Coordinates of N, CA and C in Angstrom, one line a residue:
M560 N 188.3 27.3 105.5 CA 190.9 29.0 104.3 C 190.9 28.9 105.9
G561 N 192.0 29.0 105.8 CA 193.6 29.8 106.9 C 193.2 30.6 106.6
D562 N 193.8 31.2 108.3 CA 193.9 32.7 108.9 C 194.5 34.0 107.6
A563 N 195.5 33.5 106.8 CA 196.3 34.1 105.9 C 195.0 34.0 105.4
V564 N 194.3 33.6 104.8 CA 193.8 33.7 103.4 C 192.6 34.6 103.3
Q565 N 192.1 34.2 105.0 CA 190.9 35.5 105.5 C 191.1 36.6 106.1
Q566 N 192.5 36.7 106.2 CA 193.1 38.0 106.2 C 193.8 38.7 105.2
F567 N 194.1 38.2 104.7 CA 194.1 38.4 102.7 C 192.8 39.6 102.1
F568 N 191.4 38.5 102.1 CA 190.7 39.5 102.2 C 189.4 40.0 102.5
A569 N 189.9 39.9 103.6 CA 189.3 41.0 104.2 C 190.3 42.4 104.1
V570 N 191.8 41.7 103.8 CA 192.5 43.6 103.8 C 191.9 44.5 101.9
K571 N 192.1 43.4 100.9 CA 191.3 43.7 99.5 C 190.0 44.0 100.4
A572 N 189.1 44.0 100.8 CA 187.3 44.8 101.2 C 188.8 46.4 101.7
N573 N 189.5 46.1 102.8 CA 189.4 47.4 103.6 C 189.4 48.3 101.8
I574 N 191.5 48.0 101.0 CA 191.6 48.2 100.1 C 190.5 49.1 98.8
A575 N 189.7 48.4 98.5 CA 188.3 48.3 97.6 C 188.1 50.4 98.8
A576 N 187.9 49.6 99.8 CA 186.4 50.5 101.2 C 187.7 52.2 100.8
A577 N 188.7 52.1 101.3 CA 189.8 53.1 100.9 C 189.8 53.8 99.4
E578 N 189.4 52.9 98.2 CA 190.1 53.7 96.6 C 188.5 54.4 97.2
R579 N 187.3 53.2 97.4 CA 185.7 54.2 97.2 C 185.7 56.0 98.2
E580 N 185.8 55.3 99.6 CA 186.1 56.7 100.5 C 187.2 57.9 99.9
A581 N 188.4 57.1 98.5 CA 188.8 58.8 98.5 C 188.6 59.2 97.2
G582 N 187.3 58.6 96.8 CA 186.6 59.0 95.4 C 188.2 58.4 94.7
R583 N 188.8 57.7 94.5 CA 189.7 57.2 93.6 C 189.3 55.9 92.6
E584 N 189.4 55.1 92.0 CA 189.1 54.4 90.0 C 189.5 52.6 91.1
A585 N 188.2 51.9 91.6 CA 188.6 50.5 91.6 C 189.4 49.8 91.4
G586 N 190.1 49.6 92.1 CA 190.9 49.0 91.9 C 192.7 49.8 90.7
V587 N 192.6 50.4 91.8 CA 193.2 51.7 91.5 C 195.4 51.2 91.8
V588 N 195.6 50.7 93.3 CA 196.0 50.2 94.0 C 196.6 48.9 94.0
T589 N 197.2 48.5 94.1 CA 197.7 47.5 93.8 C 197.9 46.7 95.9
L590 N 197.9 45.8 96.3 CA 198.6 45.2 97.0 C 199.2 44.2 97.0
V591 N 200.2 45.1 97.5 CA 202.4 44.0 97.5 C 201.9 43.1 99.5
A592 N 201.9 41.4 99.0 CA 201.6 40.9 100.2 C 203.5 40.9 100.9
V593 N 203.5 42.1 102.0 CA 205.0 41.1 102.4 C 204.7 39.7 103.2
S594 N 205.5 38.9 102.9 CA 205.5 37.1 102.7 C 207.2 37.1 104.1
K595 N 207.8 38.5 103.8 CA 209.6 38.5 104.6 C 209.2 37.5 105.4
T596 N 209.7 36.8 106.1 CA 210.5 36.1 107.6 C 208.6 34.7 107.0
F597 N 207.8 34.6 106.2 CA 207.6 33.8 105.7 C 208.0 32.7 105.0
D598 N 207.9 31.2 105.0 CA 208.4 29.9 103.8 C 206.7 30.1 103.1
A599 N 207.2 29.0 102.4 CA 206.5 29.0 100.8 C 204.8 27.7 101.2
A600 N 205.7 27.3 102.7 CA 203.9 26.9 103.0 C 202.9 27.8 103.3
D601 N 203.2 29.0 103.8 CA 202.4 29.6 104.9 C 202.5 30.8 103.8
I602 N 203.1 30.5 102.2 CA 202.4 32.0 101.3 C 202.1 31.1 100.2
G603 N 202.0 30.1 100.2 CA 201.4 28.8 99.1 C 199.9 29.6 99.4
P604 N 199.3 29.8 99.7 CA 197.4 29.5 100.2 C 197.0 31.3 99.8
V605 N 198.2 31.5 99.9 CA 197.5 33.3 100.0 C 197.4 33.7 97.9
I606 N 198.7 32.8 97.7 CA 198.6 32.8 96.6 C 197.6 32.4 95.7
E607 N 197.7 31.0 95.8 CA 196.1 30.1 95.2 C 194.5 30.4 95.3
A608 N 195.0 31.8 96.1 CA 193.5 32.2 96.4 C 194.1 34.2 96.0
G609 N 194.3 33.6 94.5 CA 195.2 34.3 93.8 C 195.2 36.0 93.6
Q610 N 196.4 36.4 94.9 CA 197.4 37.6 95.1 C 198.2 36.8 94.8
R611 N 199.5 37.4 93.2 CA 200.8 37.3 93.0 C 201.6 39.3 93.1
V612 N 201.4 39.6 93.8 CA 201.7 40.3 94.2 C 202.8 40.4 95.4
F613 N 204.2 39.8 95.8 CA 204.7 39.5 96.9 C 205.7 40.1 97.3
G614 N 206.4 40.8 98.5 CA 207.4 41.6 99.0 C 208.0 40.3 99.4
E615 N 209.2 40.9 99.9 CA 210.0 40.7 100.5 C 211.9 41.8 101.2
N616 N 212.0 41.2 102.2 CA 213.1 42.6 102.6 C 214.4 41.8 102.4
R617 N 215.4 40.7 102.2 CA 216.8 40.5 101.8 C 216.3 39.6 101.0
V618 N 217.4 39.7 100.2 CA 218.2 38.6 98.5 C 218.0 37.3 99.1
Q619 N 218.8 37.8 100.3 CA 219.3 35.5 99.9 C 218.2 34.5 100.7
E620 N 217.1 35.5 101.7 CA 215.7 34.7 102.0 C 214.7 34.8 100.9
A621 N 214.5 35.2 100.0 CA 214.1 35.6 98.7 C 214.3 34.2 97.9
Q622 N 215.4 33.5 97.3 CA 215.8 33.5 97.4 C 215.6 32.0 97.1
G623 N 216.0 31.4 98.2 CA 215.8 30.3 99.3 C 214.4 29.5 98.3
K624 N 212.9 30.8 98.5 CA 212.0 30.2 97.5 C 211.3 30.4 97.1
W625 N 211.3 31.9 96.2 CA 210.6 32.0 95.3 C 211.1 32.2 94.2
P626 N 212.3 31.0 93.6 CA 212.3 30.4 92.2 C 211.6 29.1 92.2
D627 N 211.3 28.8 92.6 CA 210.3 27.8 93.2 C 208.7 27.6 92.7
L628 N 209.1 28.4 94.3 CA 207.5 29.4 93.2 C 206.9 31.0 92.3
K629 N 207.9 31.1 91.8 CA 207.7 31.6 90.5 C 207.8 30.6 89.5
D630 N 209.1 29.7 88.9 CA 207.9 29.2 88.2 C 206.5 27.8 88.7
A631 N 206.3 28.0 89.1 CA 204.7 27.1 89.7 C 203.8 28.6 89.0
F632 N 204.4 29.4 88.7 CA 203.1 30.9 89.3 C 203.5 31.5 88.2
P633 N 204.1 31.3 87.5 CA 204.8 32.4 86.2 C 204.3 33.6 86.8
D634 N 203.2 33.9 86.9 CA 202.2 36.2 86.8 C 203.2 36.8 87.9
I635 N 203.7 35.8 89.2 CA 203.6 36.8 90.7 C 204.9 38.0 89.5
E636 N 204.6 38.8 91.5 CA 205.7 40.1 91.0 C 206.1 40.7 91.9
L637 N 207.8 39.1 92.0 CA 208.1 39.3 93.7 C 208.9 40.9 93.7
H638 N 208.7 42.2 94.4 CA 209.1 43.2 94.8 C 209.9 43.0 95.9
L639 N 211.5 44.3 95.6 CA 212.5 43.9 97.1 C 212.1 44.9 98.0
I640 N 211.7 45.3 98.9 CA 211.7 46.4 99.8 C 212.4 46.3 101.1
G641 N 213.6 45.9 101.5 CA 214.5 46.4 101.5 C 215.5 47.0 101.3
P642 N 217.2 47.5 102.1 CA 217.9 47.3 101.3 C 219.0 46.7 100.9
L643 N 218.6 47.4 99.8 CA 220.0 46.3 98.6 C 221.5 47.0 98.9
Q644 N 222.0 46.0 99.3 CA 223.9 45.9 99.3 C 224.1 45.8 97.7
S645 N 225.2 47.0 97.9 CA 225.6 46.6 96.3 C 225.8 45.5 95.6
N646 N 226.0 44.4 96.7 CA 226.9 43.1 96.2 C 225.8 42.3 95.8
K647 N 224.9 43.4 95.9 CA 223.8 41.3 96.1 C 223.1 42.1 94.5
A648 N 223.5 43.4 94.2 CA 222.9 43.1 92.7 C 222.5 43.1 91.9
K649 N 223.4 42.1 91.1 CA 223.2 40.7 89.9 C 222.3 39.9 91.3
E650 N 221.7 39.0 92.6 CA 221.0 38.7 92.2 C 219.8 39.6 92.7
A651 N 219.9 40.6 92.6 CA 218.3 41.6 92.9 C 217.4 41.1 91.1
V652 N 218.9 42.1 90.3 CA 217.8 42.5 89.6 C 217.4 41.0 88.3
A653 N 218.6 39.4 89.3 CA 218.1 38.9 88.4 C 216.5 37.7 89.3
L654 N 215.9 37.8 90.0 CA 215.1 38.0 90.4 C 213.9 38.3 91.2
F655 N 214.0 39.9 91.5 CA 212.9 41.0 91.5 C 212.8 41.1 90.1
D656 N 211.2 41.8 90.5 CA 210.5 42.3 89.2 C 210.6 43.8 89.5
V657 N 210.9 43.8 90.6 CA 211.1 45.6 91.5 C 211.6 45.7 92.2
I658 N 212.7 46.8 92.7 CA 213.3 47.1 93.7 C 212.6 48.1 93.5
E659 N 212.4 47.9 95.0 CA 212.1 50.3 95.4 C 212.2 50.3 96.6
T660 N 214.1 49.9 96.0 CA 215.5 49.7 97.2 C 216.0 51.1 96.6
I661 N 216.2 52.3 96.0 CA 217.3 52.6 95.8 C 217.1 53.8 96.5
D662 N 219.1 54.0 96.6 CA 218.7 55.5 96.9 C 219.8 56.1 98.3
R663 N 221.0 55.4 96.6 CA 222.1 55.6 96.6 C 222.7 55.9 95.3
E664 N 223.9 56.6 95.2 CA 224.7 56.4 93.8 C 225.0 55.1 93.1
K665 N 226.0 54.7 94.2 CA 226.8 53.5 93.7 C 226.3 51.7 93.3
I666 N 224.5 52.3 94.2 CA 223.2 51.0 93.8 C 222.6 51.0 92.5
A667 N 222.9 52.4 92.2 CA 221.9 52.8 90.6 C 223.2 52.5 89.9
A668 N 224.4 52.7 89.6 CA 225.6 52.4 89.3 C 225.8 50.5 88.6
E669 N 225.2 50.1 89.9 CA 225.6 49.2 89.9 C 224.3 48.3 89.6
L670 N 223.4 48.7 89.2 CA 222.2 47.3 88.6 C 222.1 48.1 88.1
A671 N 221.9 49.2 86.4 CA 222.4 49.6 85.4 C 223.1 48.9 84.7
K672 N 224.4 48.6 85.8 CA 225.4 47.7 85.3 C 225.2 45.7 84.9
E673 N 224.4 45.9 86.0 CA 223.4 44.1 86.2 C 222.3 44.3 84.9
I674 N 221.2 45.1 84.4 CA 220.4 44.9 84.1 C 221.1 45.3 82.2
A675 N 221.4 45.0 82.3 CA 222.4 46.3 81.3 C 223.4 44.6 80.5
R676 N 224.2 43.6 81.6 CA 224.5 43.1 81.9 C 223.4 41.0 81.1
Q677 N 222.3 41.6 82.0 CA 221.7 40.2 82.1 C 220.5 40.4 81.6
G678 N 220.2 42.0 80.7 CA 219.3 41.6 79.8 C 218.0 42.1 80.7
R679 N 218.6 42.0 81.6 CA 216.4 41.2 82.3 C 216.4 43.4 83.1
A680 N 214.5 43.6 82.8 CA 214.9 44.8 82.9 C 213.5 45.5 84.3
P681 N 214.2 44.7 85.7 CA 212.9 45.7 87.3 C 213.0 46.9 87.1
K682 N 211.3 46.7 87.0 CA 211.0 47.6 87.9 C 211.5 48.8 88.8
L683 N 212.0 50.1 88.8 CA 212.7 50.9 89.6 C 211.8 52.1 90.4
Y684 N 212.0 51.9 92.8 CA 211.7 53.0 92.6 C 212.3 53.3 93.2
V685 N 212.8 54.5 93.7 CA 213.8 55.4 94.5 C 213.4 56.0 96.0
Q686 N 214.0 55.4 96.5 CA 212.9 55.2 98.5 C 214.3 56.2 99.2
V687 N 212.8 57.3 99.2 CA 213.0 58.1 100.1 C 213.2 58.4 101.7
N688 N 213.7 58.7 102.1 CA 213.4 58.9 103.8 C 213.0 60.2 104.8
T689 N 211.9 60.1 104.5 CA 210.2 61.9 104.5 C 210.6 61.5 106.1
G690 N 211.6 61.2 107.0 CA 211.3 61.3 108.6 C 213.3 62.1 108.6
S691 N 213.9 62.1 107.5 CA 215.5 61.9 108.1 C 215.8 61.4 109.0
E692 N 215.7 60.1 109.3 CA 216.1 59.3 110.0 C 217.1 58.8 109.9
P693 N 217.8 59.0 110.9 CA 219.9 58.4 110.8 C 220.0 57.5 110.3
Q694 N 218.3 56.3 111.2 CA 218.9 55.1 110.9 C 218.4 54.0 109.1
K695 N 217.4 55.0 109.4 CA 217.0 54.7 108.6 C 216.7 54.2 106.7
A696 N 217.0 53.6 106.0 CA 217.8 53.8 104.9 C 216.6 55.5 103.9
G697 N 217.4 55.7 102.7 CA 216.3 55.8 102.0 C 217.7 57.7 101.7
I698 N 217.1 58.2 100.8 CA 218.1 59.9 100.3 C 216.3 60.8 100.7
E699 N 216.7 62.1 101.1 CA 216.9 63.0 101.6 C 215.5 63.6 101.0
P700 N 214.7 63.9 100.9 CA 213.7 64.5 100.9 C 214.0 65.7 100.5
R701 N 215.0 66.8 99.7 CA 215.4 67.4 99.7 C 216.1 67.3 98.2
D702 N 217.4 65.1 98.5 CA 218.2 65.2 97.6 C 217.0 65.3 96.3
A703 N 215.8 63.7 96.8 CA 215.6 63.1 95.5 C 215.1 63.1 94.0
V704 N 214.3 64.9 94.4 CA 214.0 64.8 92.5 C 215.4 65.0 91.6
A705 N 216.4 65.1 92.7 CA 217.9 65.3 91.8 C 218.5 63.8 91.1
F706 N 217.7 62.9 92.4 CA 219.4 62.0 92.5 C 217.6 61.3 91.6
V707 N 216.8 61.1 91.6 CA 215.5 60.1 90.0 C 216.9 60.7 88.8
A708 N 216.7 62.8 88.6 CA 216.6 62.7 87.7 C 218.6 62.4 86.5
R709 N 219.3 61.7 87.9 CA 220.9 61.7 87.8 C 220.2 59.6 87.7
C710 N 219.7 59.2 88.1 CA 219.5 57.9 88.1 C 219.1 57.7 86.9
R711 N 218.4 58.8 85.9 CA 217.7 58.4 84.6 C 219.1 58.9 83.6
D712 N 219.2 60.0 84.3 CA 219.6 61.1 83.2 C 221.9 60.2 82.6
V713 N 222.3 60.0 84.4 CA 222.9 59.9 84.7 C 223.7 57.7 83.9
H714 N 222.5 57.3 84.9 CA 222.8 56.1 84.3 C 221.5 55.0 83.8
G715 N 221.1 56.4 82.8 CA 219.5 55.0 82.3 C 219.3 54.9 82.9
L716 N 219.0 55.2 84.1 CA 217.4 53.4 84.5 C 215.8 55.0 84.4
A717 N 214.8 53.3 84.1 CA 213.5 54.0 84.3 C 213.2 53.4 85.6
I718 N 213.5 55.0 86.3 CA 212.7 54.8 87.6 C 210.9 55.4 87.5
E719 N 210.1 54.8 88.1 CA 208.8 54.9 87.7 C 208.1 55.0 88.8
G720 N 209.1 55.0 90.1 CA 208.0 55.7 91.4 C 209.1 56.1 92.6
L721 N 208.2 56.3 92.9 CA 208.4 56.2 95.0 C 208.1 55.9 95.7
M722 N 209.8 55.6 97.1 CA 208.2 54.6 98.3 C 209.7 55.0 99.3
C723 N 208.3 54.9 99.8 CA 208.4 55.0 101.8 C 208.4 54.5 103.3
I724 N 208.9 54.9 104.1 CA 208.5 54.5 105.1 C 208.1 55.5 106.2
P725 N 207.6 55.5 107.3 CA 207.4 56.5 107.7 C 208.3 56.4 108.8
P726 N 208.4 57.6 110.2 CA 208.6 57.6 111.0 C 207.9 56.5 112.1
A727 N 208.1 56.1 112.9 CA 206.7 54.8 114.4 C 206.6 55.7 114.7
D728 N 206.2 56.5 115.3 CA 205.8 57.5 116.2 C 204.7 58.5 115.6
E729 N 205.3 58.9 114.3 CA 205.0 59.9 113.8 C 203.2 59.8 113.0
N730 N 202.4 60.9 112.3 CA 201.4 60.6 111.9 C 201.8 60.5 110.9
P731 N 201.6 59.6 109.5 CA 201.7 59.1 108.9 C 201.3 60.0 107.2
G732 N 200.2 60.5 107.2 CA 200.3 61.8 106.6 C 201.1 62.5 106.0
P733 N 202.1 63.6 107.0 CA 202.1 63.9 105.7 C 203.4 63.6 105.5
H734 N 204.5 62.7 105.5 CA 204.9 62.1 105.5 C 205.0 61.7 103.4
F735 N 203.0 61.2 104.0 CA 202.4 60.6 102.5 C 201.9 61.5 101.6
A736 N 202.1 62.8 102.3 CA 201.3 64.5 101.1 C 203.5 64.5 100.9
L737 N 204.1 64.4 101.2 CA 205.3 64.5 101.4 C 206.1 63.9 99.8
L738 N 205.8 62.9 99.6 CA 205.6 61.3 98.8 C 205.6 61.9 97.7
E739 N 204.2 62.2 97.3 CA 203.1 63.0 95.9 C 203.5 63.9 95.6
K740 N 204.3 64.6 96.6 CA 204.5 66.2 95.9 C 206.2 66.2 95.6
L741 N 207.2 64.9 96.3 CA 207.9 64.4 95.5 C 207.8 64.0 94.5
G742 N 206.9 63.3 94.2 CA 206.6 62.3 92.5 C 205.8 63.1 92.1
K743 N 205.2 64.0 92.0 CA 205.0 64.8 90.8 C 206.0 65.5 90.4
E744 N 206.5 66.8 91.5 CA 208.1 67.5 90.9 C 209.1 65.8 90.1
A745 N 208.7 64.7 90.5 CA 210.3 63.9 89.7 C 210.2 62.9 89.3
G746 N 208.5 63.7 88.7 CA 207.7 62.9 87.0 C 207.7 61.7 87.3
V747 N 206.9 60.6 87.8 CA 207.5 59.9 88.7 C 205.1 59.2 88.2
A748 N 205.0 58.1 88.1 CA 203.8 58.1 88.4 C 203.5 57.0 89.3
K749 N 204.5 56.3 90.1 CA 204.0 55.1 91.3 C 204.9 55.7 92.8
L750 N 203.0 55.6 93.3 CA 204.2 56.0 94.9 C 203.7 54.4 95.4
S751 N 204.8 54.1 96.7 CA 204.7 52.6 97.1 C 204.7 53.8 99.1
M752 N 204.0 53.4 98.8 CA 203.5 54.1 100.1 C 202.0 53.7 101.1
G753 N 202.6 53.0 102.6 CA 201.9 52.3 103.7 C 201.6 51.3 103.5
M754 N 201.8 50.9 105.1 CA 202.1 49.5 106.1 C 200.4 49.2 106.3
S755 N 200.9 47.9 106.9 CA 199.3 47.5 107.6 C 198.8 48.2 108.3
G756 N 199.4 49.3 109.1 CA 198.7 49.8 110.3 C 198.8 51.5 109.9
D757 N 199.1 51.0 108.1 CA 198.2 53.1 107.8 C 197.7 52.7 106.5
Y758 N 197.7 51.9 105.6 CA 197.3 51.5 104.0 C 196.2 52.7 103.9
E759 N 195.3 52.5 104.8 CA 194.1 53.2 103.7 C 194.2 54.6 104.1
T760 N 194.8 54.9 104.9 CA 195.2 56.4 105.0 C 196.0 57.0 103.4
A761 N 198.0 56.4 103.5 CA 197.8 56.0 102.0 C 197.1 56.1 101.0
I762 N 196.4 55.4 100.9 CA 195.3 55.3 100.0 C 194.5 56.9 99.8
A763 N 194.4 58.1 100.4 CA 193.9 59.4 100.5 C 194.7 59.7 100.1
F764 N 195.7 59.3 100.0 CA 197.1 60.6 99.5 C 197.8 59.8 98.4
G765 N 197.1 59.0 97.8 CA 198.2 59.1 96.2 C 198.6 57.7 96.6
A766 N 198.7 57.0 97.2 CA 199.7 55.3 97.5 C 198.7 54.3 95.7
T767 N 199.7 54.1 95.1 CA 199.2 53.4 93.5 C 199.5 51.6 94.5
S768 N 201.0 51.5 95.4 CA 200.2 50.4 95.4 C 200.5 50.2 96.9
V769 N 200.7 49.4 98.0 CA 199.8 49.3 99.6 C 201.0 48.0 100.0
R770 N 202.2 48.3 100.8 CA 203.2 46.6 100.9 C 202.0 46.8 103.2
V771 N 201.4 45.2 102.6 CA 200.9 45.5 103.8 C 201.4 43.0 104.4
G772 N 202.0 43.3 104.8 CA 202.1 41.7 105.3 C 201.3 41.5 107.1
S773 N 202.3 42.1 108.4 CA 201.3 41.6 109.3 C 200.2 40.9 108.8
A774 N 199.2 41.9 108.8 CA 197.5 42.2 108.8 C 197.0 41.8 107.7
I775 N 198.0 40.3 106.4 CA 198.1 39.5 106.2 C 198.3 37.7 107.0
F776 N 199.7 38.2 107.2 CA 200.5 36.6 108.1 C 200.0 35.9 109.2
G777 N 199.7 37.9 109.9 CA 200.5 38.4 112.2 C 201.9 38.0 111.3
S778 N 201.6 38.4 113.2 CA 203.2 38.6 113.5 C 204.1 37.2 113.1
R779 N 204.9 38.2 112.9 CA 206.8 37.1 112.6 C 207.0 36.9 114.1

């Protein structure tokens, strides 16, 4: 059994323990295995071990490896977890099953157009910049609830969740708590939060999915 497969099982066990610790039902948290920069040969053993939900940062990179893998394993669910440029909306809607990074009006409009054109409806999340970091994607927390409403009412998008990436040098707990609060106010059921270093904390704050890469595949 390869390192990635052993680490995958260890992460699954940690998620189960964190669910128990938080008094949450077993299996409520989805593991999104972040496979960016790893090729099909690295990903294959983890798929064979039973993982079916994966995250990628870049549309172009994902196009290079996932169509064949998805043909071989039709039940795979692929998440876009990196920033989306509006000129890549067409490709993103065609390839991804979940798009987690809607953060501005232009993207919402482009996605609405492509969803209508292609007749394919990925699940959609709004990314919130909980730390208001200027270099980071995501809508400002104070604008998030109104933006979700606009996505629904103006663009006809079915937003089902919120996503965040807390600042690297801060305690993530308050950021996860903020996302949970905004999720309730916006009326969304899903919260994508927590990565390799803090996913157990995120589960305690109500994460419904965690995005774990290096703890499974190793450093890039």
